[in-house]
mmCIF file of C-alpha atoms in Angstrom:
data_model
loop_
_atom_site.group_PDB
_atom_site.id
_atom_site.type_symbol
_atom_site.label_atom_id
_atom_site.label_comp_id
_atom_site.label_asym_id
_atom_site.label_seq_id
_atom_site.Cartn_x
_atom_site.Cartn_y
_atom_site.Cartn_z
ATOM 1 C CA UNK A 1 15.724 23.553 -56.774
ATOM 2 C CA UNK A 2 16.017 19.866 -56.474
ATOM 3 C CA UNK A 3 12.236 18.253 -55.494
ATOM 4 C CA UNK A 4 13.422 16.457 -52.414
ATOM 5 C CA UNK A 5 16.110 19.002 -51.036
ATOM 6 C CA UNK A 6 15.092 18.937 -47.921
ATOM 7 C CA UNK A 7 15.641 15.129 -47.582
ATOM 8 C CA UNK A 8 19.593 14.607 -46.189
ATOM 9 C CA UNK A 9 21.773 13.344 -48.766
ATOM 10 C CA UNK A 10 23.438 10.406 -47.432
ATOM 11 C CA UNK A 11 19.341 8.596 -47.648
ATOM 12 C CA UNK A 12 18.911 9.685 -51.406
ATOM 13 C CA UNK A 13 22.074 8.589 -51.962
ATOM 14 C CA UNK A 14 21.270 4.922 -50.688
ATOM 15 C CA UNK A 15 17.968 5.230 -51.861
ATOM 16 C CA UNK A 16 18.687 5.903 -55.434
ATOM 17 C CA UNK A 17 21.751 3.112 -55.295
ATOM 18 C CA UNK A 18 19.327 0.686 -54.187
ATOM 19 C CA UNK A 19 16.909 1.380 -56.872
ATOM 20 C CA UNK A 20 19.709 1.446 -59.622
ATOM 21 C CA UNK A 21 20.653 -1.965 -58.225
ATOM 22 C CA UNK A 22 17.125 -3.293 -59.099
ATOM 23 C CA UNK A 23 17.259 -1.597 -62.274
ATOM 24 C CA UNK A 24 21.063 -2.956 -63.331
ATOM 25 C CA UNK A 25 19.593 -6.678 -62.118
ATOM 26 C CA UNK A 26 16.868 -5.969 -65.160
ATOM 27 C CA UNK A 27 18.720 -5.033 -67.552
ATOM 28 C CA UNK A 28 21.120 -8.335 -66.993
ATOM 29 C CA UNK A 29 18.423 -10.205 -66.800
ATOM 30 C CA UNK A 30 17.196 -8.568 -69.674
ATOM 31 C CA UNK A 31 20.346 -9.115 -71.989
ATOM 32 C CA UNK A 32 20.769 -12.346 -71.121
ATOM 33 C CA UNK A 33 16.877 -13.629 -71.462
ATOM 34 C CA UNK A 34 18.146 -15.082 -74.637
ATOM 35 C CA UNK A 35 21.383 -16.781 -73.658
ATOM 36 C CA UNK A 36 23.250 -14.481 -75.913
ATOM 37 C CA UNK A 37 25.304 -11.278 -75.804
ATOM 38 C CA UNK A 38 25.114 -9.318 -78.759
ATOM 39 C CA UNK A 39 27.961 -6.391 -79.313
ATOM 40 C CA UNK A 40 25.282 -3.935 -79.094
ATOM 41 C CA UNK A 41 23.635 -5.137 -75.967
ATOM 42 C CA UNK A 42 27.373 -4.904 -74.448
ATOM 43 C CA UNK A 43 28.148 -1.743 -75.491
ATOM 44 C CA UNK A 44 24.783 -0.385 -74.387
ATOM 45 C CA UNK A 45 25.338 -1.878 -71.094
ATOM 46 C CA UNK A 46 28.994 -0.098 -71.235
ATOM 47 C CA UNK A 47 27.163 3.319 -71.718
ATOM 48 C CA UNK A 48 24.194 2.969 -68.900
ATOM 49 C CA UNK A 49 27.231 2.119 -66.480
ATOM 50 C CA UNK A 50 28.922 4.987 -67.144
ATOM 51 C CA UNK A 51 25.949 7.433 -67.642
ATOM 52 C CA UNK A 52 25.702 9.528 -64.271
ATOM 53 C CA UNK A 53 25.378 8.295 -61.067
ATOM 54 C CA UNK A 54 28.327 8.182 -59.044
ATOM 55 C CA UNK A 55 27.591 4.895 -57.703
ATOM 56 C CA UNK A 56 27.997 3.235 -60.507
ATOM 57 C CA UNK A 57 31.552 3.312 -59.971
ATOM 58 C CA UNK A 58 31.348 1.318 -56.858
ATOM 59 C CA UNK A 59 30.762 -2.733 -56.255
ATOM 60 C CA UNK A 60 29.378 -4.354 -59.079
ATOM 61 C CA UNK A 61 28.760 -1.467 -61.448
ATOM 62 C CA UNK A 62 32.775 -1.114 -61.871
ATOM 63 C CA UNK A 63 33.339 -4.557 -61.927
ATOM 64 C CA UNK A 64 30.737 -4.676 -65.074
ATOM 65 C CA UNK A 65 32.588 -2.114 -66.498
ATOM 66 C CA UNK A 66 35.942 -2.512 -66.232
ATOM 67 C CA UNK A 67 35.374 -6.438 -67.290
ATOM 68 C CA UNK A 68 33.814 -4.875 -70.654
ATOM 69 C CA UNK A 69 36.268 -2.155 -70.809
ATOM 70 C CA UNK A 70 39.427 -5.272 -70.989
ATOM 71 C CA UNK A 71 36.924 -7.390 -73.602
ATOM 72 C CA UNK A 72 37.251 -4.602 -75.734
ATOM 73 C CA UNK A 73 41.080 -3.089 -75.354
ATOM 74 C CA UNK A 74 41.820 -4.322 -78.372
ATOM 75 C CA UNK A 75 38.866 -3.424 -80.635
ATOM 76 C CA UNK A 76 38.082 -7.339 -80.793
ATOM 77 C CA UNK A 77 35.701 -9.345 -78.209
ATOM 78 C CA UNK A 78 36.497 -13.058 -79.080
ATOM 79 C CA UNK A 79 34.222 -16.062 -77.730
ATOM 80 C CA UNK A 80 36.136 -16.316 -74.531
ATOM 81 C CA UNK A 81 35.707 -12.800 -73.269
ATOM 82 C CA UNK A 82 32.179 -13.071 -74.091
ATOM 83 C CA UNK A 83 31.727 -15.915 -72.280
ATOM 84 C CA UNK A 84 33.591 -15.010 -69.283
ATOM 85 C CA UNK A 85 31.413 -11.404 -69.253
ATOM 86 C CA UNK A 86 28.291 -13.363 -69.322
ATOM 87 C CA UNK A 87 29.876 -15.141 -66.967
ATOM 88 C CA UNK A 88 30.025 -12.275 -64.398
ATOM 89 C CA UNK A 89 26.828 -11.171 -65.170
ATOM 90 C CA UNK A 90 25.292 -14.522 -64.186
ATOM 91 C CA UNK A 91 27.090 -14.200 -60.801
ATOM 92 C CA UNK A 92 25.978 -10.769 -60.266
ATOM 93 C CA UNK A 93 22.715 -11.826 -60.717
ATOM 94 C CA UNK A 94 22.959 -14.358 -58.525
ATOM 95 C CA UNK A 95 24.092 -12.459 -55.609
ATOM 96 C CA UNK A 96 22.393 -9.634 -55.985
ATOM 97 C CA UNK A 97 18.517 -11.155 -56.031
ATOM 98 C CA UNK A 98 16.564 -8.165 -54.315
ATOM 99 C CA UNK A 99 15.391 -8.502 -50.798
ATOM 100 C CA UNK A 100 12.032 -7.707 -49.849
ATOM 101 C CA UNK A 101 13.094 -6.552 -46.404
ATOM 102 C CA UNK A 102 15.520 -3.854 -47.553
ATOM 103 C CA UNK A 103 13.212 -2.110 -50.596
ATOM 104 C CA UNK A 104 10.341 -0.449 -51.516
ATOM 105 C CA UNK A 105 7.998 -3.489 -53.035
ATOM 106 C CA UNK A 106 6.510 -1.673 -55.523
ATOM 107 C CA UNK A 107 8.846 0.872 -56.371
ATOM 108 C CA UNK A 108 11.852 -1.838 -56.723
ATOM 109 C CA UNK A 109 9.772 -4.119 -58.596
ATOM 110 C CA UNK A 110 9.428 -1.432 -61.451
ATOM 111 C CA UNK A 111 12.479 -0.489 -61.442
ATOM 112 C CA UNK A 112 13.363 -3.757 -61.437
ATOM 113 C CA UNK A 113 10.838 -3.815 -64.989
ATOM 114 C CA UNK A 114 12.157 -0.890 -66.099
ATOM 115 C CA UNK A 115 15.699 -2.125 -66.420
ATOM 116 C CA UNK A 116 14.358 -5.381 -68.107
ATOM 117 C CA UNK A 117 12.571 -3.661 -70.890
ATOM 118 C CA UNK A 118 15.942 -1.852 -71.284
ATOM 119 C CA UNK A 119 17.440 -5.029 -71.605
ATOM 120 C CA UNK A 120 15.914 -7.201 -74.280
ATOM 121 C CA UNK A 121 15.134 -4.096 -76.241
ATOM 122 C CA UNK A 122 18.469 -2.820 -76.472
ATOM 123 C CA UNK A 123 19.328 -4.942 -79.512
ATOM 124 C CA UNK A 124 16.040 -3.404 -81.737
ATOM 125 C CA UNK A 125 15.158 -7.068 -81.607
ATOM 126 C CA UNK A 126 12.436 -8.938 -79.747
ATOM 127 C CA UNK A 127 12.493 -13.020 -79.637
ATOM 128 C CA UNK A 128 9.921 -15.534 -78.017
ATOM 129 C CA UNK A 129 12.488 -16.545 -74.998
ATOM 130 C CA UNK A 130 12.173 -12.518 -73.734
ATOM 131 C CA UNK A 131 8.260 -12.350 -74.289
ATOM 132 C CA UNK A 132 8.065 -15.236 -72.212
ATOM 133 C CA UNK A 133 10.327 -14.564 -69.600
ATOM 134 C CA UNK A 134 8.832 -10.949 -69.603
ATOM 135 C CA UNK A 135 5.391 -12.434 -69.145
ATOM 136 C CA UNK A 136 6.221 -14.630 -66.256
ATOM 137 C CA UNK A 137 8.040 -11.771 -64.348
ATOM 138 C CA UNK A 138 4.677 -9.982 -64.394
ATOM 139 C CA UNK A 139 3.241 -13.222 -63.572
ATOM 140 C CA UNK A 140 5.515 -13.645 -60.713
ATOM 141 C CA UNK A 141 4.161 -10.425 -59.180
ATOM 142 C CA UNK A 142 0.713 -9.406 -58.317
ATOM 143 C CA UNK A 143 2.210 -6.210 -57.520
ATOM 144 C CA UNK A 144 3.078 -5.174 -61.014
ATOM 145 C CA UNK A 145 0.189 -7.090 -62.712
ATOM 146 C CA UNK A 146 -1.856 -4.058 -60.503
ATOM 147 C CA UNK A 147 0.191 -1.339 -61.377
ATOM 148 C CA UNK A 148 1.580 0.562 -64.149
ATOM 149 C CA UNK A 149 3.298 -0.043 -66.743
ATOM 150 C CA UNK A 150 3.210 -4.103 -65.766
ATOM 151 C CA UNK A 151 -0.420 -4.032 -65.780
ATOM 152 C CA UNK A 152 -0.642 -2.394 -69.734
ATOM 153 C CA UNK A 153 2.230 -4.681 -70.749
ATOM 154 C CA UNK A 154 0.564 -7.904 -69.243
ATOM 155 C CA UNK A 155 -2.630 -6.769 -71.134
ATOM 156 C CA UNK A 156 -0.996 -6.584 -74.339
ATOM 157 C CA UNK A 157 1.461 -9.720 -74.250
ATOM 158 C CA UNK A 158 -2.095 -11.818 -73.052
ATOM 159 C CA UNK A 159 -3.637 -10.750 -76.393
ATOM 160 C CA UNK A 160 -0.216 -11.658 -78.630
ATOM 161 C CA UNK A 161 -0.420 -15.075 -76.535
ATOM 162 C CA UNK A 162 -3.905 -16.103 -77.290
ATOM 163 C CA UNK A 163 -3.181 -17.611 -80.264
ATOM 164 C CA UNK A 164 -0.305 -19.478 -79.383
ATOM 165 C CA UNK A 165 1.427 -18.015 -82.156
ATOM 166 C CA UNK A 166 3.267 -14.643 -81.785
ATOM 167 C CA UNK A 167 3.446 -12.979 -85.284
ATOM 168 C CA UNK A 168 6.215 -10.396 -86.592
ATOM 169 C CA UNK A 169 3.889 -7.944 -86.361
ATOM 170 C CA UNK A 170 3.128 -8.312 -83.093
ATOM 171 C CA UNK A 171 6.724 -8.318 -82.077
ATOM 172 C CA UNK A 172 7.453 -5.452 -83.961
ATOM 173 C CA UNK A 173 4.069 -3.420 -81.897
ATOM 174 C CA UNK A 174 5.373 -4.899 -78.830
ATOM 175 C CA UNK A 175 8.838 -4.122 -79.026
ATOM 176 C CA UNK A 176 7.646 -0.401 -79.986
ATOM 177 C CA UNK A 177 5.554 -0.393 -76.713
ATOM 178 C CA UNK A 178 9.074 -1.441 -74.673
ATOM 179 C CA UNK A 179 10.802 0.969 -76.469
ATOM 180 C CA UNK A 180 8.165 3.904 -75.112
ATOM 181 C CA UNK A 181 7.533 2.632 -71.538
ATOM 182 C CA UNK A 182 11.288 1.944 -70.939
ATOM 183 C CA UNK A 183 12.731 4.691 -72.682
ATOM 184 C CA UNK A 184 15.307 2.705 -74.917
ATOM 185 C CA UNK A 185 16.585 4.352 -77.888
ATOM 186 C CA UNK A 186 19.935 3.090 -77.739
ATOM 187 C CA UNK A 187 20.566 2.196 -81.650
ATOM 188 C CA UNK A 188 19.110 5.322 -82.663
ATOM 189 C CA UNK A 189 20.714 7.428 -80.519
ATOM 190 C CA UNK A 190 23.958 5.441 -79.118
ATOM 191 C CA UNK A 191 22.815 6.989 -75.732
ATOM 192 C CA UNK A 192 21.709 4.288 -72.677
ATOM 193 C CA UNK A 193 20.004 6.984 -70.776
ATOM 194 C CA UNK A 194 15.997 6.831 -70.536
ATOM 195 C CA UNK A 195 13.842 9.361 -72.947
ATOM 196 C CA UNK A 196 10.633 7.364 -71.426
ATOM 197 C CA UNK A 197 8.403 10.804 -71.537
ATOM 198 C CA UNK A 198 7.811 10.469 -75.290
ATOM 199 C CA UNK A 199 5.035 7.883 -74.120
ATOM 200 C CA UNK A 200 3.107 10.290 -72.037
ATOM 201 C CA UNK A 201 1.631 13.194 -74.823
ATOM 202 C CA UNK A 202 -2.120 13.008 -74.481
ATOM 203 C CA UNK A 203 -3.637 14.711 -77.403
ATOM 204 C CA UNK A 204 -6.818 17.384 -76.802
ATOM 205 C CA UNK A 205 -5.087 20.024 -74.042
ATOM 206 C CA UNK A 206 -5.178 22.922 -76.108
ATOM 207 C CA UNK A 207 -5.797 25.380 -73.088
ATOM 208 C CA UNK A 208 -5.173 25.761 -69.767
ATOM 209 C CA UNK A 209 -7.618 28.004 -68.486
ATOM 210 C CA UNK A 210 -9.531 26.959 -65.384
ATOM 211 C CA UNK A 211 -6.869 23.433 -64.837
ATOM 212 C CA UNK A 212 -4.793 22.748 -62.122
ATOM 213 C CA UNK A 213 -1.276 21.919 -63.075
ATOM 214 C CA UNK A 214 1.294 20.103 -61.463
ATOM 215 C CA UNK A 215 5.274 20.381 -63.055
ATOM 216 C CA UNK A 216 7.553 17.468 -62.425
ATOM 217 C CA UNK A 217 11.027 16.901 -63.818
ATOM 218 C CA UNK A 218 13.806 19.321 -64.948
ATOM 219 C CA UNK A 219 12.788 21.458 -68.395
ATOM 220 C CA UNK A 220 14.936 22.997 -70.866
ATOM 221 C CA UNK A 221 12.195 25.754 -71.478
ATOM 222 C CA UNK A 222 12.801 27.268 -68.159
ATOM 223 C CA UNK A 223 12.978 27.447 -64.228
ATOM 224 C CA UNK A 224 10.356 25.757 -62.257
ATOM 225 C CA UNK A 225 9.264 28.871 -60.684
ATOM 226 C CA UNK A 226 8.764 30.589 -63.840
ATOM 227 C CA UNK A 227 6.584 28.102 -65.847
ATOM 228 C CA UNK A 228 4.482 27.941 -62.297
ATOM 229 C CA UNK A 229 4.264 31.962 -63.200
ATOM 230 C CA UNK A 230 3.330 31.273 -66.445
ATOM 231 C CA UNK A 231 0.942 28.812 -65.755
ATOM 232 C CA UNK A 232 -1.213 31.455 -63.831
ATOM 233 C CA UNK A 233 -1.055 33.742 -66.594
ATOM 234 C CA UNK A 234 -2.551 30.193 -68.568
ATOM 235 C CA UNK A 235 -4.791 30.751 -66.109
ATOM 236 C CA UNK A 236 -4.361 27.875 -64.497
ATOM 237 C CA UNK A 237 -3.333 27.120 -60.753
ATOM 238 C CA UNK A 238 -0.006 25.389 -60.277
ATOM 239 C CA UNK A 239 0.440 22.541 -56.908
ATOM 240 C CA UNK A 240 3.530 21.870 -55.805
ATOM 241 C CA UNK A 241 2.454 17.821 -55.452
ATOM 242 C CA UNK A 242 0.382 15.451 -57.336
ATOM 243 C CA UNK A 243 -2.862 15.044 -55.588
ATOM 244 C CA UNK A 244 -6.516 14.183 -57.267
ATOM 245 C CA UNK A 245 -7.301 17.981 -57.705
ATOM 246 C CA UNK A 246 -4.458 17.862 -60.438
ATOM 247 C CA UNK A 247 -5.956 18.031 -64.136
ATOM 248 C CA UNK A 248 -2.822 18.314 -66.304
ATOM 249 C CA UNK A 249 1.039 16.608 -65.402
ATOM 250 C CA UNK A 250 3.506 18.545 -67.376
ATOM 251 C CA UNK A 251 6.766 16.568 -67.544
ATOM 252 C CA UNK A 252 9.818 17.662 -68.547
ATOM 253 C CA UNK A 253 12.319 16.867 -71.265
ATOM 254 C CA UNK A 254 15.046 16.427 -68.441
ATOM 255 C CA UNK A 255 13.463 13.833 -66.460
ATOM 256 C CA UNK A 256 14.153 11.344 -69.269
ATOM 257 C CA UNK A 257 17.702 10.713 -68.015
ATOM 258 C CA UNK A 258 17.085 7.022 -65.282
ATOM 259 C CA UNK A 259 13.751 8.584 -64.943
ATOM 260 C CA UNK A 260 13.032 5.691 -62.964
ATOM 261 C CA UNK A 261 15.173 6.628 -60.159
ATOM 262 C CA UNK A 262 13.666 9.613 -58.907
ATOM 263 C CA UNK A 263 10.889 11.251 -56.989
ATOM 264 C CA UNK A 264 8.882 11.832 -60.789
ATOM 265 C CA UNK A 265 8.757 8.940 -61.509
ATOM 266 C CA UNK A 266 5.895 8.534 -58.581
ATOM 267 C CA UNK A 267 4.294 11.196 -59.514
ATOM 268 C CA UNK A 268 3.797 10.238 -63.324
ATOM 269 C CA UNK A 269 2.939 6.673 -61.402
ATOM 270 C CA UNK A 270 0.308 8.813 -58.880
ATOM 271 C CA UNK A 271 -1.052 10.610 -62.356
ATOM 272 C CA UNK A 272 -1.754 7.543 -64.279
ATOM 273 C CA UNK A 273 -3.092 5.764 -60.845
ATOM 274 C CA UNK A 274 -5.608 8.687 -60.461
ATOM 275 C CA UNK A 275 -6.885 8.744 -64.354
ATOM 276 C CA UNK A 276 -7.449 4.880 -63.996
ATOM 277 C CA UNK A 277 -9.763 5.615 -61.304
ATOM 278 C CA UNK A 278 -11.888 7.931 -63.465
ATOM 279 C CA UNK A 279 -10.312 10.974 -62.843
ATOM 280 C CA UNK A 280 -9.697 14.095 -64.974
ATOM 281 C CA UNK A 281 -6.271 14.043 -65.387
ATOM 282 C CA UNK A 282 -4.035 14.448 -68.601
ATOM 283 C CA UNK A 283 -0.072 13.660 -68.604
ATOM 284 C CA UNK A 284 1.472 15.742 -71.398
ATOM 285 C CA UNK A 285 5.690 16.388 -71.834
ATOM 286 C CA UNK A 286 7.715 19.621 -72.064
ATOM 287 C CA UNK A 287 6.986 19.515 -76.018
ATOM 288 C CA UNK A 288 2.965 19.752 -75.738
ATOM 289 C CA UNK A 289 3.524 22.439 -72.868
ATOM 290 C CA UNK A 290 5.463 25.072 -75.132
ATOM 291 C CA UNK A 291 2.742 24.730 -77.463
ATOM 292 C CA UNK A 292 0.429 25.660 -75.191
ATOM 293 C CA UNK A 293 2.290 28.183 -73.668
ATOM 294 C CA UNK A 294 2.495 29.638 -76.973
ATOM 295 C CA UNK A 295 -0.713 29.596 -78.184
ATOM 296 C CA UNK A 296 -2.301 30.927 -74.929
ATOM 297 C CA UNK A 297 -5.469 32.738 -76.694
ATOM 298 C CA UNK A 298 -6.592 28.756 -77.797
ATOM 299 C CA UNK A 299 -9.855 28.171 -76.055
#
């Protein structure tokens, strides 16, 4: 059963448009930190507009992607198409700067992230013109600087900066770190969707016993209501929301997909908020949870 389904449709609908829009204005911003466009940042930008949501044939989304779909009509994307594409991504850019007024600060703003990382990591290539526009977005924003994932990522691009000098191995860490938060996989996989749980798998929950759970996501192990029943015979006690009496977040393999557009997302955000305020809280994906599940005599 879907987590908000007693919220009308027509307000998730706008809702979740609204937060794609911040997240489309990253990744153009991200693709185009470098004043290039690279054949695989187009095509990955081809496949996240046509992953999905039904809004992204509307407005800008189809105008993205029909203007990639003629560049490439005859297998060849010659300078002029390229140009003219970047083109219309500047423009959508332009007009589409989010509003304050009309969003959710904080939860547009990381979106907003999100859809960056996306962006300058979808080549498998980091250069210094992304690190530094990365670092003044956070900058820009005392929101994210306070909030994760901006406030981990300003933490580590302020230690590759100290020098002055930003070596390829710390390009190569930082682009991994991206690559987690954001969920981009896109030249190993070919697929523009986010797998951004693979970051959260704290080590050390070998049992259950005595915790209080909280699911959140979709899982191809099984129904929500029947991990909940499995998770008493854990012997643990299941919530329906995050709250601070929470010990484990179990996450599932399904939220990956533009995890960043729905109501998990705050909860993994609520989970990691609690644990930096010293509480006992561990985030762990679907993969950690079958182990468990399996190995339910572990003490």
């Amino acid at each position: 059963m879907p987590e908000y389904r007693d919220v009308p449709m027509p307000f998730c609908y706008k809702r979740n448009k609204q937060k794609a829009l911040a997240g489309l204005y990253g990744i153009l911003l991200g693709i185009t930190a470098d004043q290039r466009l690279r054949e695989v940042e187009i095509l990955f930008l081809d496949a996240w507009l046509k992953s999905d949501a039904e809004f992204k044939k509307q407005g800008d989304f189809l105008d993205i992607q029909c203007a990639i779909a003629d560049a490439l009509e005859d297998g060849v994307m010659t300078a002029d198409e390229r140009d003219d594409l970047l083109n219309l991504l500047e423009d959508v850019l332009k007009y589409n700067v989010p509003k304050d007024e009309n969003m959710e600060r904080l939860g547009e703003l990381t979106n907003l992230l999100l859809g960056f990382l996306q962006g300058i990591s979808a080549d498998d290539n980091i250069v210094e013109a992304e690190v530094e526009m990365l670092n003044n977005l956070l900058q820009a924003s005392d929101e994210l600087l306070g909030a994760w994932p901006g406030n981990l990522l300003y933490q580590r691009l302020q230690a590759i900066l100290a020098d002055g000098v930003i070596t390829e191995a710390e390009r190569n860490d930082l682009l991994e770190l991206i690559k987690q938060i954001s969920g981009q996989r896109f030249t190993d996989t070919g697929l523009a969707v986010g797998m951004a749980t693979e970051f959260f798998a704290d080590e050390g929950v070998l049992s259950l016993q005595g915790k209080t759970v909280c699911f959140t996501g979709k899982f191809f192990s099984n129904t929500r209501f029947n991990l909940e029943q499995q998770a008493k015979l854990l012997g643990a006690e299941p919530l329906k929301a995050m709250s601070k009496k929470v010990n484990v977040l179990i996450i599932g393999s399904l939220a990956n997909r533009d995890w960043m557009f729905t109501s998990h997302g705050r909860k993994i955000e609520a989970a990691i908020k609690n644990r930096e305020e010293g509480h006992d809280i561990r985030i762990i994906n679907e993969e950690d949870w079958v182990r468990i599940a399996s190995s339910p005599l572990v003490a």
